[in-house]
PDB file of C-alpha atoms in Angstrom:
ATOM      1  CA  MET O   1      43.913   2.070  44.238  1.00 98.00           C
ATOM      2  CA  ILE O   2      43.558  -1.724  44.124  1.00 98.00           C
ATOM      3  CA  TRP O   3      40.352  -3.670  44.833  1.00 98.00           C
ATOM      4  CA  ASN O   4      41.156  -7.299  45.560  1.00 98.00           C
ATOM      5  CA  LEU O   5      38.379  -9.881  45.277  1.00 98.00           C
ATOM      6  CA  GLY O   6      40.241 -12.563  47.164  1.00 98.00           C
ATOM      7  CA  SER O   7      40.275 -15.471  49.558  1.00 97.00           C
ATOM      8  CA  ILE O   8      40.986 -15.228  53.277  1.00 97.00           C
ATOM      9  CA  ASN O   9      42.250 -18.402  54.938  1.00 95.00           C
ATOM     10  CA  ILE O  10      43.531 -19.583  58.265  1.00 94.00           C
ATOM     11  CA  ASP O  11      46.798 -21.329  57.420  1.00 88.00           C
ATOM     12  CA  ASN O  12      47.941 -24.331  59.471  1.00 91.00           C
ATOM     13  CA  PHE O  13      51.636 -25.125  58.971  1.00 88.00           C
ATOM     14  CA  TYR O  14      53.258 -28.503  59.523  1.00 93.00           C
ATOM     15  CA  GLU O  15      57.034 -28.869  59.143  1.00 93.00           C
ATOM     16  CA  VAL O  16      58.024 -32.403  58.111  1.00 95.00           C
ATOM     17  CA  PRO O  17      61.270 -34.197  57.145  1.00 94.00           C
ATOM     18  CA  HIS O  18      59.855 -34.946  53.682  1.00 93.00           C
ATOM     19  CA  LEU O  19      56.539 -34.601  51.904  1.00 93.00           C
ATOM     20  CA  PRO O  20      54.323 -37.577  52.783  1.00 91.00           C
ATOM     21  CA  ALA O  21      53.806 -40.336  50.230  1.00 91.00           C
ATOM     22  CA  PRO O  22      50.309 -41.773  49.558  1.00 92.00           C
ATOM     23  CA  GLY O  23      49.175 -43.750  52.604  1.00 93.00           C
ATOM     24  CA  GLU O  24      52.102 -42.574  54.746  1.00 94.00           C
ATOM     25  CA  THR O  25      51.574 -41.264  58.277  1.00 94.00           C
ATOM     26  CA  LEU O  26      54.270 -38.740  59.133  1.00 93.00           C
ATOM     27  CA  ALA O  27      55.038 -36.956  62.413  1.00 95.00           C
ATOM     28  CA  SER O  28      55.332 -33.189  62.157  1.00 95.00           C
ATOM     29  CA  VAL O  29      58.461 -31.505  63.518  1.00 94.00           C
ATOM     30  CA  SER O  30      56.543 -28.309  64.319  1.00 94.00           C
ATOM     31  CA  TYR O  31      53.149 -26.626  63.986  1.00 94.00           C
ATOM     32  CA  GLY O  32      52.031 -23.045  63.543  1.00 90.00           C
ATOM     33  CA  PHE O  33      49.114 -21.051  62.177  1.00 89.00           C
ATOM     34  CA  GLY O  34      48.589 -17.658  60.619  1.00 90.00           C
ATOM     35  CA  LEU O  35      46.797 -15.514  58.074  1.00 93.00           C
ATOM     36  CA  GLY O  36      46.771 -16.833  54.515  1.00 91.00           C
ATOM     37  CA  GLY O  37      44.803 -17.436  51.344  1.00 92.00           C
ATOM     38  CA  LYS O  38      46.003 -16.198  47.982  1.00 94.00           C
ATOM     39  CA  GLY O  39      43.749 -13.184  48.226  1.00 97.00           C
ATOM     40  CA  ALA O  40      44.887 -12.144  51.690  1.00 97.00           C
ATOM     41  CA  ASN O  41      48.528 -12.763  50.775  1.00 96.00           C
ATOM     42  CA  MET O  42      48.250 -10.513  47.722  1.00 98.00           C
ATOM     43  CA  SER O  43      46.442  -7.808  49.667  1.00 98.00           C
ATOM     44  CA  VAL O  44      49.166  -7.764  52.321  1.00 98.00           C
ATOM     45  CA  ALA O  45      51.893  -7.762  49.659  1.00 98.00           C
ATOM     46  CA  ALA O  46      50.267  -4.854  47.828  1.00 98.00           C
ATOM     47  CA  ALA O  47      49.880  -2.886  51.064  1.00 98.00           C
ATOM     48  CA  ARG O  48      53.507  -3.560  51.984  1.00 98.00           C
ATOM     49  CA  GLY O  49      54.438  -2.498  48.468  1.00 97.00           C
ATOM     50  CA  ALA O  50      53.069   0.983  49.304  1.00 97.00           C
ATOM     51  CA  ALA O  51      49.750   0.708  47.454  1.00 98.00           C
ATOM     52  CA  ARG O  52      46.328   1.467  48.870  1.00 98.00           C
ATOM     53  CA  ILE O  53      44.267  -1.721  48.714  1.00 98.00           C
ATOM     54  CA  SER O  54      40.742  -2.663  49.757  1.00 98.00           C
ATOM     55  CA  HIS O  55      39.932  -6.353  50.174  1.00 98.00           C
ATOM     56  CA  ILE O  56      36.608  -7.809  49.011  1.00 98.00           C
ATOM     57  CA  GLY O  57      35.900 -11.137  50.710  1.00 98.00           C
ATOM     58  CA  ALA O  58      34.146 -13.087  53.442  1.00 98.00           C
ATOM     59  CA  ILE O  59      35.013 -14.760  56.741  1.00 98.00           C
ATOM     60  CA  GLY O  60      33.144 -16.998  59.178  1.00 97.00           C
ATOM     61  CA  PRO O  61      32.275 -16.401  62.843  1.00 95.00           C
ATOM     62  CA  GLU O  62      35.636 -17.776  64.034  1.00 93.00           C
ATOM     63  CA  GLY O  63      37.706 -15.705  61.610  1.00 94.00           C
ATOM     64  CA  HIS O  64      37.393 -12.175  62.974  1.00 94.00           C
ATOM     65  CA  TRP O  65      41.065 -12.140  63.973  1.00 96.00           C
ATOM     66  CA  THR O  66      42.009 -12.419  60.281  1.00 96.00           C
ATOM     67  CA  LEU O  67      40.238  -9.123  59.610  1.00 96.00           C
ATOM     68  CA  ASP O  68      42.142  -7.513  62.497  1.00 96.00           C
ATOM     69  CA  ARG O  69      45.402  -8.852  61.082  1.00 96.00           C
ATOM     70  CA  LEU O  70      44.679  -7.464  57.613  1.00 98.00           C
ATOM     71  CA  MET O  71      43.949  -4.057  59.127  1.00 97.00           C
ATOM     72  CA  GLU O  72      47.200  -4.250  61.081  1.00 97.00           C
ATOM     73  CA  TYR O  73      49.079  -4.810  57.814  1.00 97.00           C
ATOM     74  CA  GLY O  74      47.504  -1.787  56.133  1.00 97.00           C
ATOM     75  CA  VAL O  75      44.670  -3.389  54.146  1.00 98.00           C
ATOM     76  CA  ASP O  76      41.272  -1.631  53.982  1.00 98.00           C
ATOM     77  CA  THR O  77      38.580  -4.038  55.262  1.00 98.00           C
ATOM     78  CA  PRO O  78      35.082  -2.420  55.041  1.00 98.00           C
ATOM     79  CA  HIS O  79      34.118  -4.810  52.242  1.00 98.00           C
ATOM     80  CA  ILE O  80      34.940  -8.034  54.099  1.00 98.00           C
ATOM     81  CA  SER O  81      31.640  -9.625  55.151  1.00 97.00           C
ATOM     82  CA  GLN O  82      31.165 -11.931  58.152  1.00 96.00           C
ATOM     83  CA  ILE O  83      28.779 -14.763  57.290  1.00 97.00           C
ATOM     84  CA  GLU O  84      27.612 -17.989  58.932  1.00 96.00           C
ATOM     85  CA  VAL O  85      29.977 -20.244  56.975  1.00 96.00           C
ATOM     86  CA  PRO O  86      33.372 -21.277  58.393  1.00 96.00           C
ATOM     87  CA  THR O  87      36.381 -19.246  57.321  1.00 97.00           C
ATOM     88  CA  GLY O  88      38.458 -20.909  54.627  1.00 97.00           C
ATOM     89  CA  HIS O  89      41.558 -22.706  55.807  1.00 93.00           C
ATOM     90  CA  ALA O  90      44.600 -24.468  54.394  1.00 88.00           C
ATOM     91  CA  ASN O  91      46.742 -27.256  55.830  1.00 92.00           C
ATOM     92  CA  ILE O  92      50.271 -26.643  54.557  1.00 87.00           C
ATOM     93  CA  VAL O  93      52.998 -29.290  54.816  1.00 92.00           C
ATOM     94  CA  VAL O  94      56.544 -27.985  54.273  1.00 87.00           C
ATOM     95  CA  ASP O  95      59.623 -30.214  53.949  1.00 89.00           C
ATOM     96  CA  SER O  96      63.236 -29.490  54.854  1.00 85.00           C
ATOM     97  CA  SER O  97      64.030 -28.134  51.363  1.00 83.00           C
ATOM     98  CA  GLY O  98      61.155 -25.650  51.441  1.00 77.00           C
ATOM     99  CA  GLU O  99      58.837 -27.542  49.094  1.00 82.00           C
ATOM    100  CA  ASN O 100      55.213 -27.870  50.127  1.00 82.00           C
ATOM    101  CA  ASN O 101      51.813 -29.381  49.479  1.00 87.00           C
ATOM    102  CA  ILE O 102      48.505 -27.868  50.525  1.00 84.00           C
ATOM    103  CA  VAL O 103      44.981 -29.074  51.297  1.00 89.00           C
ATOM    104  CA  LEU O 104      42.444 -26.258  50.975  1.00 86.00           C
ATOM    105  CA  PHE O 105      38.948 -25.815  52.463  1.00 94.00           C
ATOM    106  CA  GLN O 106      37.153 -22.997  50.617  1.00 96.00           C
ATOM    107  CA  GLY O 107      34.486 -22.152  53.204  1.00 97.00           C
ATOM    108  CA  ALA O 108      33.273 -18.537  53.212  1.00 98.00           C
ATOM    109  CA  ASN O 109      35.484 -17.688  50.234  1.00 98.00           C
ATOM    110  CA  VAL O 110      32.972 -19.167  47.792  1.00 97.00           C
ATOM    111  CA  LYS O 111      29.827 -17.723  49.399  1.00 98.00           C
ATOM    112  CA  LEU O 112      30.148 -14.132  48.193  1.00 98.00           C
ATOM    113  CA  THR O 113      27.079 -12.497  46.649  1.00 98.00           C
ATOM    114  CA  GLU O 114      26.904 -10.083  43.728  1.00 98.00           C
ATOM    115  CA  ALA O 115      25.526  -7.503  46.159  1.00 97.00           C
ATOM    116  CA  MET O 116      28.696  -7.735  48.286  1.00 98.00           C
ATOM    117  CA  ILE O 117      30.931  -7.329  45.252  1.00 98.00           C
ATOM    118  CA  GLY O 118      28.819  -4.595  43.675  1.00 98.00           C
ATOM    119  CA  ARG O 119      28.779  -2.480  46.844  1.00 97.00           C
ATOM    120  CA  ALA O 120      32.557  -2.557  46.983  1.00 98.00           C
ATOM    121  CA  LEU O 121      33.161  -1.729  43.324  1.00 98.00           C
ATOM    122  CA  SER O 122      30.644   1.112  43.419  1.00 97.00           C
ATOM    123  CA  ALA O 123      33.278   2.996  45.434  1.00 97.00           C
ATOM    124  CA  ALA O 124      36.020   2.429  42.826  1.00 98.00           C
ATOM    125  CA  SER O 125      37.347   5.051  40.432  1.00 97.00           C
ATOM    126  CA  THR O 126      38.324   4.883  36.776  1.00 98.00           C
ATOM    127  CA  GLY O 127      41.901   3.628  36.446  1.00 97.00           C
ATOM    128  CA  ASP O 128      41.853   1.591  39.665  1.00 98.00           C
ATOM    129  CA  PHE O 129      42.859  -2.082  39.558  1.00 98.00           C
ATOM    130  CA  LEU O 130      40.614  -5.061  40.239  1.00 98.00           C
ATOM    131  CA  LEU O 131      42.805  -7.988  41.288  1.00 98.00           C
ATOM    132  CA  MET O 132      41.402 -11.522  41.447  1.00 98.00           C
ATOM    133  CA  GLN O 133      42.502 -15.132  41.960  1.00 96.00           C
ATOM    134  CA  ASN O 134      40.624 -18.414  41.516  1.00 94.00           C
ATOM    135  CA  GLU O 135      39.802 -19.002  45.209  1.00 95.00           C
ATOM    136  CA  THR O 136      36.482 -17.133  45.331  1.00 97.00           C
ATOM    137  CA  ASN O 137      33.224 -17.108  43.413  1.00 97.00           C
ATOM    138  CA  GLY O 138      31.814 -14.043  41.643  1.00 97.00           C
ATOM    139  CA  GLN O 139      34.791 -13.415  39.379  1.00 97.00           C
ATOM    140  CA  GLU O 140      32.891 -13.048  36.103  1.00 97.00           C
ATOM    141  CA  TYR O 141      30.434 -10.562  37.607  1.00 98.00           C
ATOM    142  CA  ALA O 142      33.284  -8.638  39.239  1.00 98.00           C
ATOM    143  CA  ALA O 143      35.372  -8.472  36.055  1.00 98.00           C
ATOM    144  CA  GLU O 144      32.476  -7.335  33.876  1.00 97.00           C
ATOM    145  CA  THR O 145      31.404  -4.742  36.451  1.00 98.00           C
ATOM    146  CA  ALA O 146      34.958  -3.483  36.905  1.00 98.00           C
ATOM    147  CA  ARG O 147      35.561  -2.993  33.196  1.00 97.00           C
ATOM    148  CA  SER O 148      32.231  -1.168  32.830  1.00 97.00           C
ATOM    149  CA  LEU O 149      33.485   1.245  35.512  1.00 97.00           C
ATOM    150  CA  GLY O 150      36.846   1.767  33.800  1.00 98.00           C
ATOM    151  CA  LEU O 151      38.984  -0.395  36.116  1.00 98.00           C
ATOM    152  CA  ARG O 152      41.981  -2.408  34.961  1.00 98.00           C
ATOM    153  CA  VAL O 153      41.529  -6.132  35.627  1.00 98.00           C
ATOM    154  CA  ALA O 154      44.469  -8.254  36.806  1.00 98.00           C
ATOM    155  CA  TYR O 155      43.998 -11.997  37.263  1.00 98.00           C
ATOM    156  CA  ALA O 156      46.331 -14.454  38.997  1.00 97.00           C
ATOM    157  CA  ALA O 157      45.314 -17.794  37.499  1.00 92.00           C
ATOM    158  CA  ALA O 158      45.621 -20.032  40.565  1.00 90.00           C
ATOM    159  CA  PRO O 159      44.401 -22.536  41.506  1.00 89.00           C
ATOM    160  CA  PHE O 160      44.372 -23.180  37.771  1.00 92.00           C
ATOM    161  CA  GLU O 161      41.148 -23.898  35.888  1.00 92.00           C
ATOM    162  CA  ALA O 162      41.144 -23.324  32.141  1.00 91.00           C
ATOM    163  CA  ASP O 163      37.372 -22.756  32.067  1.00 91.00           C
ATOM    164  CA  ALA O 164      37.604 -20.053  34.742  1.00 91.00           C
ATOM    165  CA  ILE O 165      40.216 -18.142  32.723  1.00 92.00           C
ATOM    166  CA  GLY O 166      38.241 -18.603  29.514  1.00 91.00           C
ATOM    167  CA  GLN O 167      35.231 -16.875  31.022  1.00 92.00           C
ATOM    168  CA  LEU O 168      37.359 -13.841  31.949  1.00 95.00           C
ATOM    169  CA  LEU O 169      39.710 -13.392  28.973  1.00 94.00           C
ATOM    170  CA  GLU O 170      37.730 -10.598  27.327  1.00 94.00           C
ATOM    171  CA  TRP O 171      38.056  -8.435  30.462  1.00 97.00           C
ATOM    172  CA  ILE O 172      41.599  -9.238  31.649  1.00 97.00           C
ATOM    173  CA  GLU O 173      44.354  -6.705  30.992  1.00 98.00           C
ATOM    174  CA  LEU O 174      47.063  -8.402  33.072  1.00 98.00           C
ATOM    175  CA  LEU O 175      47.313 -12.181  33.483  1.00 98.00           C
ATOM    176  CA  ILE O 176      49.807 -13.703  35.921  1.00 98.00           C
ATOM    177  CA  LEU O 177      50.443 -17.452  35.943  1.00 96.00           C
ATOM    178  CA  ASN O 178      53.307 -19.889  36.491  1.00 95.00           C
ATOM    179  CA  GLU O 179      54.965 -21.958  33.776  1.00 95.00           C
ATOM    180  CA  ILE O 180      52.899 -25.087  34.531  1.00 94.00           C
ATOM    181  CA  GLU O 181      49.666 -23.105  34.380  1.00 95.00           C
ATOM    182  CA  ALA O 182      50.823 -21.429  31.151  1.00 96.00           C
ATOM    183  CA  ALA O 183      51.457 -24.838  29.561  1.00 95.00           C
ATOM    184  CA  GLN O 184      48.054 -26.116  30.707  1.00 95.00           C
ATOM    185  CA  LEU O 185      46.355 -23.018  29.317  1.00 95.00           C
ATOM    186  CA  GLU O 186      48.065 -23.445  25.953  1.00 95.00           C
ATOM    187  CA  VAL O 187      46.827 -27.051  25.775  1.00 95.00           C
ATOM    188  CA  ALA O 188      43.291 -26.056  26.781  1.00 93.00           C
ATOM    189  CA  THR O 189      43.007 -23.137  24.327  1.00 93.00           C
ATOM    190  CA  GLY O 190      45.292 -24.287  21.533  1.00 95.00           C
ATOM    191  CA  LYS O 191      46.942 -20.855  21.696  1.00 94.00           C
ATOM    192  CA  SER O 192      50.191 -19.515  23.085  1.00 94.00           C
ATOM    193  CA  VAL O 193      49.820 -17.059  25.960  1.00 94.00           C
ATOM    194  CA  GLY O 194      50.801 -14.293  23.563  1.00 94.00           C
ATOM    195  CA  ALA O 195      47.857 -15.112  21.281  1.00 94.00           C
ATOM    196  CA  LEU O 196      45.133 -14.946  23.947  1.00 95.00           C
ATOM    197  CA  GLY O 197      44.338 -11.298  23.340  1.00 94.00           C
ATOM    198  CA  VAL O 198      45.460 -10.257  26.837  1.00 97.00           C
ATOM    199  CA  PRO O 199      47.614  -7.087  26.635  1.00 97.00           C
ATOM    200  CA  ASP O 200      50.116  -8.212  29.292  1.00 98.00           C
ATOM    201  CA  VAL O 201      50.916 -11.742  30.470  1.00 98.00           C
ATOM    202  CA  VAL O 202      53.557 -12.470  33.109  1.00 98.00           C
ATOM    203  CA  VAL O 203      54.691 -16.088  33.456  1.00 98.00           C
ATOM    204  CA  THR O 204      56.632 -16.838  36.634  1.00 97.00           C
ATOM    205  CA  LEU O 205      59.446 -19.386  36.321  1.00 96.00           C
ATOM    206  CA  GLY O 206      60.403 -20.042  39.945  1.00 91.00           C
ATOM    207  CA  ALA O 207      64.164 -19.850  40.496  1.00 91.00           C
ATOM    208  CA  GLN O 208      64.613 -18.901  36.828  1.00 95.00           C
ATOM    209  CA  GLY O 209      62.695 -15.625  37.169  1.00 97.00           C
ATOM    210  CA  CYS O 210      59.817 -14.743  34.852  1.00 98.00           C
ATOM    211  CA  LYS O 211      58.899 -13.653  31.345  1.00 98.00           C
ATOM    212  CA  TRP O 212      56.651 -10.832  30.220  1.00 98.00           C
ATOM    213  CA  VAL O 213      54.625 -11.326  27.052  1.00 98.00           C
ATOM    214  CA  SER O 214      52.954  -8.280  25.521  1.00 96.00           C
ATOM    215  CA  ASN O 215      51.938  -6.844  22.175  1.00 90.00           C
ATOM    216  CA  ALA O 216      55.532  -5.624  21.844  1.00 88.00           C
ATOM    217  CA  GLY O 217      57.017  -9.124  22.208  1.00 93.00           C
ATOM    218  CA  GLU O 218      58.555 -11.186  24.972  1.00 96.00           C
ATOM    219  CA  LYS O 219      61.168 -10.284  27.592  1.00 97.00           C
ATOM    220  CA  CYS O 220      62.786 -12.538  30.207  1.00 98.00           C
ATOM    221  CA  PHE O 221      63.884 -11.467  33.682  1.00 98.00           C
ATOM    222  CA  ASP O 222      66.333 -13.387  35.878  1.00 97.00           C
ATOM    223  CA  ALA O 223      65.441 -14.221  39.473  1.00 96.00           C
ATOM    224  CA  TYR O 224      67.483 -12.829  42.351  1.00 97.00           C
ATOM    225  CA  PRO O 225      69.524 -15.481  44.208  1.00 94.00           C
ATOM    226  CA  ALA O 226      67.968 -16.696  47.458  1.00 94.00           C
ATOM    227  CA  GLU O 227      68.395 -19.552  49.938  1.00 91.00           C
ATOM    228  CA  ALA O 228      64.856 -20.890  49.938  1.00 90.00           C
ATOM    229  CA  VAL O 229      63.436 -22.310  53.161  1.00 88.00           C
ATOM    230  CA  ASP O 230      59.721 -22.074  52.238  1.00 85.00           C
ATOM    231  CA  THR O 231      58.232 -21.292  48.834  1.00 86.00           C
ATOM    232  CA  THR O 232      54.677 -20.880  50.211  1.00 82.00           C
ATOM    233  CA  GLY O 233      53.263 -17.474  49.302  1.00 90.00           C
ATOM    234  CA  ALA O 234      56.186 -16.415  47.107  1.00 95.00           C
ATOM    235  CA  GLY O 235      54.030 -16.259  43.978  1.00 96.00           C
ATOM    236  CA  ASP O 236      51.350 -14.290  45.824  1.00 96.00           C
ATOM    237  CA  THR O 237      53.999 -11.870  47.075  1.00 97.00           C
ATOM    238  CA  PHE O 238      55.267 -11.419  43.513  1.00 98.00           C
ATOM    239  CA  THR O 239      51.753 -10.697  42.221  1.00 98.00           C
ATOM    240  CA  GLY O 240      50.858  -8.282  45.014  1.00 98.00           C
ATOM    241  CA  TYR O 241      54.056  -6.302  44.516  1.00 98.00           C
ATOM    242  CA  LEU O 242      53.688  -6.319  40.722  1.00 98.00           C
ATOM    243  CA  VAL O 243      50.165  -4.873  40.783  1.00 98.00           C
ATOM    244  CA  ALA O 244      51.117  -2.436  43.570  1.00 98.00           C
ATOM    245  CA  GLY O 245      54.017  -1.166  41.486  1.00 98.00           C
ATOM    246  CA  LEU O 246      51.834  -0.668  38.422  1.00 98.00           C
ATOM    247  CA  ASP O 247      49.162   1.042  40.510  1.00 98.00           C
ATOM    248  CA  ARG O 248      51.809   3.417  41.864  1.00 97.00           C
ATOM    249  CA  GLY O 249      52.781   4.343  38.316  1.00 98.00           C
ATOM    250  CA  LEU O 250      55.878   2.208  37.776  1.00 98.00           C
ATOM    251  CA  ASP O 251      56.456   0.905  34.262  1.00 98.00           C
ATOM    252  CA  MET O 252      56.096  -2.851  33.745  1.00 98.00           C
ATOM    253  CA  GLU O 253      59.827  -3.641  33.761  1.00 98.00           C
ATOM    254  CA  THR O 254      60.455  -1.739  37.000  1.00 98.00           C
ATOM    255  CA  ALA O 255      57.392  -3.284  38.641  1.00 98.00           C
ATOM    256  CA  ILE O 256      58.507  -6.794  37.637  1.00 98.00           C
ATOM    257  CA  ASP O 257      62.001  -6.176  39.003  1.00 98.00           C
ATOM    258  CA  LEU O 258      60.564  -5.039  42.350  1.00 98.00           C
ATOM    259  CA  ALA O 259      58.235  -8.055  42.446  1.00 98.00           C
ATOM    260  CA  LEU O 260      61.152 -10.417  41.808  1.00 98.00           C
ATOM    261  CA  LYS O 261      63.068  -8.838  44.699  1.00 98.00           C
ATOM    262  CA  ALA O 262      60.053  -9.266  46.984  1.00 98.00           C
ATOM    263  CA  GLY O 263      59.633 -12.915  45.967  1.00 97.00           C
ATOM    264  CA  ALA O 264      63.315 -13.644  46.516  1.00 97.00           C
ATOM    265  CA  LEU O 265      63.207 -12.254  50.043  1.00 97.00           C
ATOM    266  CA  MET O 266      59.922 -14.034  50.782  1.00 97.00           C
ATOM    267  CA  VAL O 267      61.303 -17.545  50.117  1.00 95.00           C
ATOM    268  CA  THR O 268      63.909 -17.040  52.852  1.00 95.00           C
ATOM    269  CA  ARG O 269      61.099 -16.909  55.461  1.00 93.00           C
ATOM    270  CA  ARG O 270      58.695 -19.490  56.824  1.00 86.00           C
ATOM    271  CA  GLY O 271      55.031 -18.514  56.682  1.00 83.00           C
ATOM    272  CA  THR O 272      52.623 -16.643  54.449  1.00 86.00           C
ATOM    273  CA  ALA O 273      50.925 -13.257  54.907  1.00 90.00           C
ATOM    274  CA  ASP O 274      52.480 -12.636  58.315  1.00 90.00           C
ATOM    275  CA  VAL O 275      56.050 -12.659  56.951  1.00 94.00           C
ATOM    276  CA  ILE O 276      55.675 -10.867  53.604  1.00 97.00           C
ATOM    277  CA  PRO O 277      58.464  -8.254  53.453  1.00 97.00           C
ATOM    278  CA  ASP O 278      57.659  -4.563  53.327  1.00 96.00           C
ATOM    279  CA  LEU O 279      59.156  -2.102  50.877  1.00 96.00           C
ATOM    280  CA  LYS O 280      61.813  -0.834  53.294  1.00 95.00           C
ATOM    281  CA  GLU O 281      63.014  -4.373  54.020  1.00 96.00           C
ATOM    282  CA  ILE O 282      63.433  -4.962  50.297  1.00 97.00           C
ATOM    283  CA  GLN O 283      65.256  -1.684  49.833  1.00 94.00           C
ATOM    284  CA  ASP O 284      67.587  -2.438  52.740  1.00 95.00           C
ATOM    285  CA  HIS O 285      68.221  -6.044  51.634  1.00 94.00           C
ATOM    286  CA  PHE O 286      69.091  -5.106  48.071  1.00 94.00           C
ATOM    287  CA  GLY O 287      70.853  -1.855  48.918  1.00 85.00           C
ATOM    288  CA  LEU O 288      68.367   0.365  47.113  1.00 73.00           C
TER     289      LEU O 288
END
């Protein structure tokens, strides 16, 4: 089972002809909203990847529909607390080529207490996964508690902060980050990702695929071709499917291959959590 200490956001989408320049006012072609946040995205992806996942997080008074949506997508929600702080939200601007920029309001995502996290993890079992991103507070407490209970800790290092990763390195077993984040981490630590002491590191490379760095060496994986219309949430989909695959007992190479397929299908869709493909869609698309 996977326990995901993760953000829950209300995503506002604005489709524009091009990404706005500094000082530019730009009319949006369309508007939409939906469930998002890196945490919620990864929980939905893991659930759609046939894993059992329980989300640990918080929402505000206006965000109850996000909890209903997570339940609809197969995510366990008993450990999502409703508090008197607005639900996190993101304003996402997407251009005609699928590139995006995002303005994030953290809200309830950074108001979690150790009691909330501890209650959730007290129900975990040895060998379960704790998955985290850098959009909530409480990560150090969660990681230390999880390892003391025999859980495997997976960390998706976004939004990137070198100090946040540094505080968690001794507990992380699986680190997922993109090539820009990997370069920033190498500068901050003076070490290559393979010298950090983390057993498994997966560096995503966008349209070029990813590489897996472990104690056994380094292996590269090619991406699957896709006509991208929106890259938002593709990395979260990859991570959710990767951890789901490992939790279901797949070996690392097979789990990475499945995650790459999920990411490739995701970029052909506009949206975030609401459009993450399920396992059958991936199997049908790739003829599995």
